[in-house]
Coordinates of C-alpha atoms in Angstrom, one line a residue:
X1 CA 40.5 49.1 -8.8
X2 CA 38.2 48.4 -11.6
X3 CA 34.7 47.4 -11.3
X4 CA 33.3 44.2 -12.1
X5 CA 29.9 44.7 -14.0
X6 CA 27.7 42.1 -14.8
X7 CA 25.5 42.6 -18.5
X8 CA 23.0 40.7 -19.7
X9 CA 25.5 38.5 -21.6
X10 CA 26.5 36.6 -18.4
X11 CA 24.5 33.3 -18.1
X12 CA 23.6 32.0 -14.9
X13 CA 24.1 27.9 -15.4
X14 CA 22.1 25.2 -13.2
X15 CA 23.6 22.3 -12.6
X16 CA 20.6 19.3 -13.6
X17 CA 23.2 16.3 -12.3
X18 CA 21.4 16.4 -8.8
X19 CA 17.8 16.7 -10.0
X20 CA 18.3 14.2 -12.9
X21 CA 19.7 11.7 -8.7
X22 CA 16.9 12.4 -7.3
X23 CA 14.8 11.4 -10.6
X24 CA 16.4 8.1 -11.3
X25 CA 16.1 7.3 -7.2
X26 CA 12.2 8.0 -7.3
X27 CA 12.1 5.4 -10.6
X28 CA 14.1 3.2 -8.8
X29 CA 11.8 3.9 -5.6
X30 CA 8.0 3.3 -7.3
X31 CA 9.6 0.3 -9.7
X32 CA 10.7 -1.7 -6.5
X33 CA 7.1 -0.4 -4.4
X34 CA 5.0 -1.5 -7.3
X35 CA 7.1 -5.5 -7.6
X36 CA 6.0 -5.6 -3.7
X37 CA 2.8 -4.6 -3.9
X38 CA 2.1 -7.3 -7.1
X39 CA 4.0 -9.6 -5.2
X40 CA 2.0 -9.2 -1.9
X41 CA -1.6 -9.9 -3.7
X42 CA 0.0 -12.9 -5.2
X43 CA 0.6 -14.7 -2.2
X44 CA -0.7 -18.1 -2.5
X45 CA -4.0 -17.8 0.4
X46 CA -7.4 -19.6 0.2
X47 CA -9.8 -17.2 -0.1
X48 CA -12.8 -17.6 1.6
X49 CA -15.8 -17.9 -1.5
X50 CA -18.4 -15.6 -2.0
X51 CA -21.4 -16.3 -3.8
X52 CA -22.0 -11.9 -4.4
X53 CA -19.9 -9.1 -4.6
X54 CA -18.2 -6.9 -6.9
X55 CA -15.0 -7.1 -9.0
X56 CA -13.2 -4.0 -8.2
X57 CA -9.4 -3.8 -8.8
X58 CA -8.0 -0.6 -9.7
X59 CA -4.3 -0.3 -10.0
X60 CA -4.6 3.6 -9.6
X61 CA -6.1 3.5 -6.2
X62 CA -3.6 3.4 -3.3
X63 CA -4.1 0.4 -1.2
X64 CA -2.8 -1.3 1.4
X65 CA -2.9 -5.2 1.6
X66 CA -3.1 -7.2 4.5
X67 CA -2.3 -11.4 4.5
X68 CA -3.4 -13.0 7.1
X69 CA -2.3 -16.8 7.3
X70 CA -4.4 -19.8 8.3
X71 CA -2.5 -20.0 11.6
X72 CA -3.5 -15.9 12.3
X73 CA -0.5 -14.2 11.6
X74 CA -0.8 -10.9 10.1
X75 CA 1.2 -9.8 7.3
X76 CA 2.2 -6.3 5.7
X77 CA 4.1 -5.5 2.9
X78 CA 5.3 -9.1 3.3
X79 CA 6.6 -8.5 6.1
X80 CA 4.7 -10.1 10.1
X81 CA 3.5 -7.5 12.0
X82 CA 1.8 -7.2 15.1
X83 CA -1.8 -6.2 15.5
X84 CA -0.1 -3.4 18.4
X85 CA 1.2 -2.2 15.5
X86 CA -1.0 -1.9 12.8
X87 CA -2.9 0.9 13.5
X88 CA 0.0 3.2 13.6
X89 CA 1.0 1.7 10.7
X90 CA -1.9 2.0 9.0
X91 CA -2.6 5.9 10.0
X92 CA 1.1 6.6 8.7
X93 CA -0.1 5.0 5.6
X94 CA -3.1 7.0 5.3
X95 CA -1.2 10.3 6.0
X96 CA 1.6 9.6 3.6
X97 CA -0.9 7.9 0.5
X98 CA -4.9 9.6 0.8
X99 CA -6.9 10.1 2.8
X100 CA -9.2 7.7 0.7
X101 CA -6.9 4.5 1.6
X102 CA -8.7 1.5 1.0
X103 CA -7.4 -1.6 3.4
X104 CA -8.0 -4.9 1.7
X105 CA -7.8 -7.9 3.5
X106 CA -6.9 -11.2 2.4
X107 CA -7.6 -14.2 4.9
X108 CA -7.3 -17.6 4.7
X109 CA -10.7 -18.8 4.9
X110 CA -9.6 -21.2 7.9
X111 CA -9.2 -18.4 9.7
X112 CA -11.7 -17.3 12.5
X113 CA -12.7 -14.1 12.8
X114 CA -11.5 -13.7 16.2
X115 CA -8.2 -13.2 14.3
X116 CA -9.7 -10.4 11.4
X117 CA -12.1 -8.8 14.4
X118 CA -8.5 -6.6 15.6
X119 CA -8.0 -5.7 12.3
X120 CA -11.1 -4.2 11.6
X121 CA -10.7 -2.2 14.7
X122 CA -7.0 -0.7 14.0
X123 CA -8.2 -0.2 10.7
X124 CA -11.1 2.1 12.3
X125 CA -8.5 3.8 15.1
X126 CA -6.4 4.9 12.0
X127 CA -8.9 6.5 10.4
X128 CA -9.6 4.3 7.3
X129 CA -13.1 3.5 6.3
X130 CA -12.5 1.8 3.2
X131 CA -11.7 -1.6 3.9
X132 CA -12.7 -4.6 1.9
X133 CA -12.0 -8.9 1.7
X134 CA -10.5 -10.2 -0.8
X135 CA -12.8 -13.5 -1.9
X136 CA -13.0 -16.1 -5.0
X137 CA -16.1 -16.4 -7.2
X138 CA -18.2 -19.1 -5.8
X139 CA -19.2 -20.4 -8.7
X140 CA -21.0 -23.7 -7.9
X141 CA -23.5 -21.2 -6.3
X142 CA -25.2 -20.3 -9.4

């Protein structure tokens, strides 16, 4: 029998078709994730007005929005969601994004607190800190 022997002129090949999958699927992924995420702040709500406050939107920063209608329901990535739910939700978020996840919340302003009070609190059970409300400019104020 005759020995195979491998030189140095043998090449080794990698086959890219899998890794160039898995490429196209995570454009495909953040494209779709980004639509829903501009389409989520879009949401026709009326804000509450504020007369103070600061003008912070960074597109960088991960964030998770929450809509909450005039009649109290509580939306997440467009989707109704319970408040049993959210902070699970919300912790998974935090765990999968930063631990820096900011929460913003957009309410009607009809809406009574009684209805943002359980967000607050499943917001705090998951471990974010960073929440903020989404306003308008009040500017008959100045």
């Amino acid at each position: 029998m005759r020995a195979v022997r491998y030189g140095r002129n043998d090449q080794v090949s990698f086959n890219m078709t899998p890794m160039i999958d898995i490429v196209f699927l995570l454009i495909i992924f953040f494209l779709l994730s980004s639509h829903l995420v501009r389409r989520e702040s879009q949401l026709e709500i009326p804000l509450p007005a504020a007369t103070t406050g600061e003008d912070e939107w960074d597109e960088t920063r991960p964030r998770v929005t929450l809509n909450v209608l005039s009649d109290g329901e509580v939306l997440l990535s467009g989707r109704a969601i319970a408040i049993s739910q959210l902070s699970s939700r919300l912790a998974w978020a935090r765990q999968e994004m930063t631990d820096d996840l900011e929460v913003r919340i957009r309410a009607d302003r009809t809406v009574p607190y009684e209805f943002v009070s359980p967000i607050l609190v499943a917001a705090a059970k998951a471990g974010v800190w960073n929440v903020t409300f989404a306003v308008v400019h009040d500017r008959e104020a100045h």
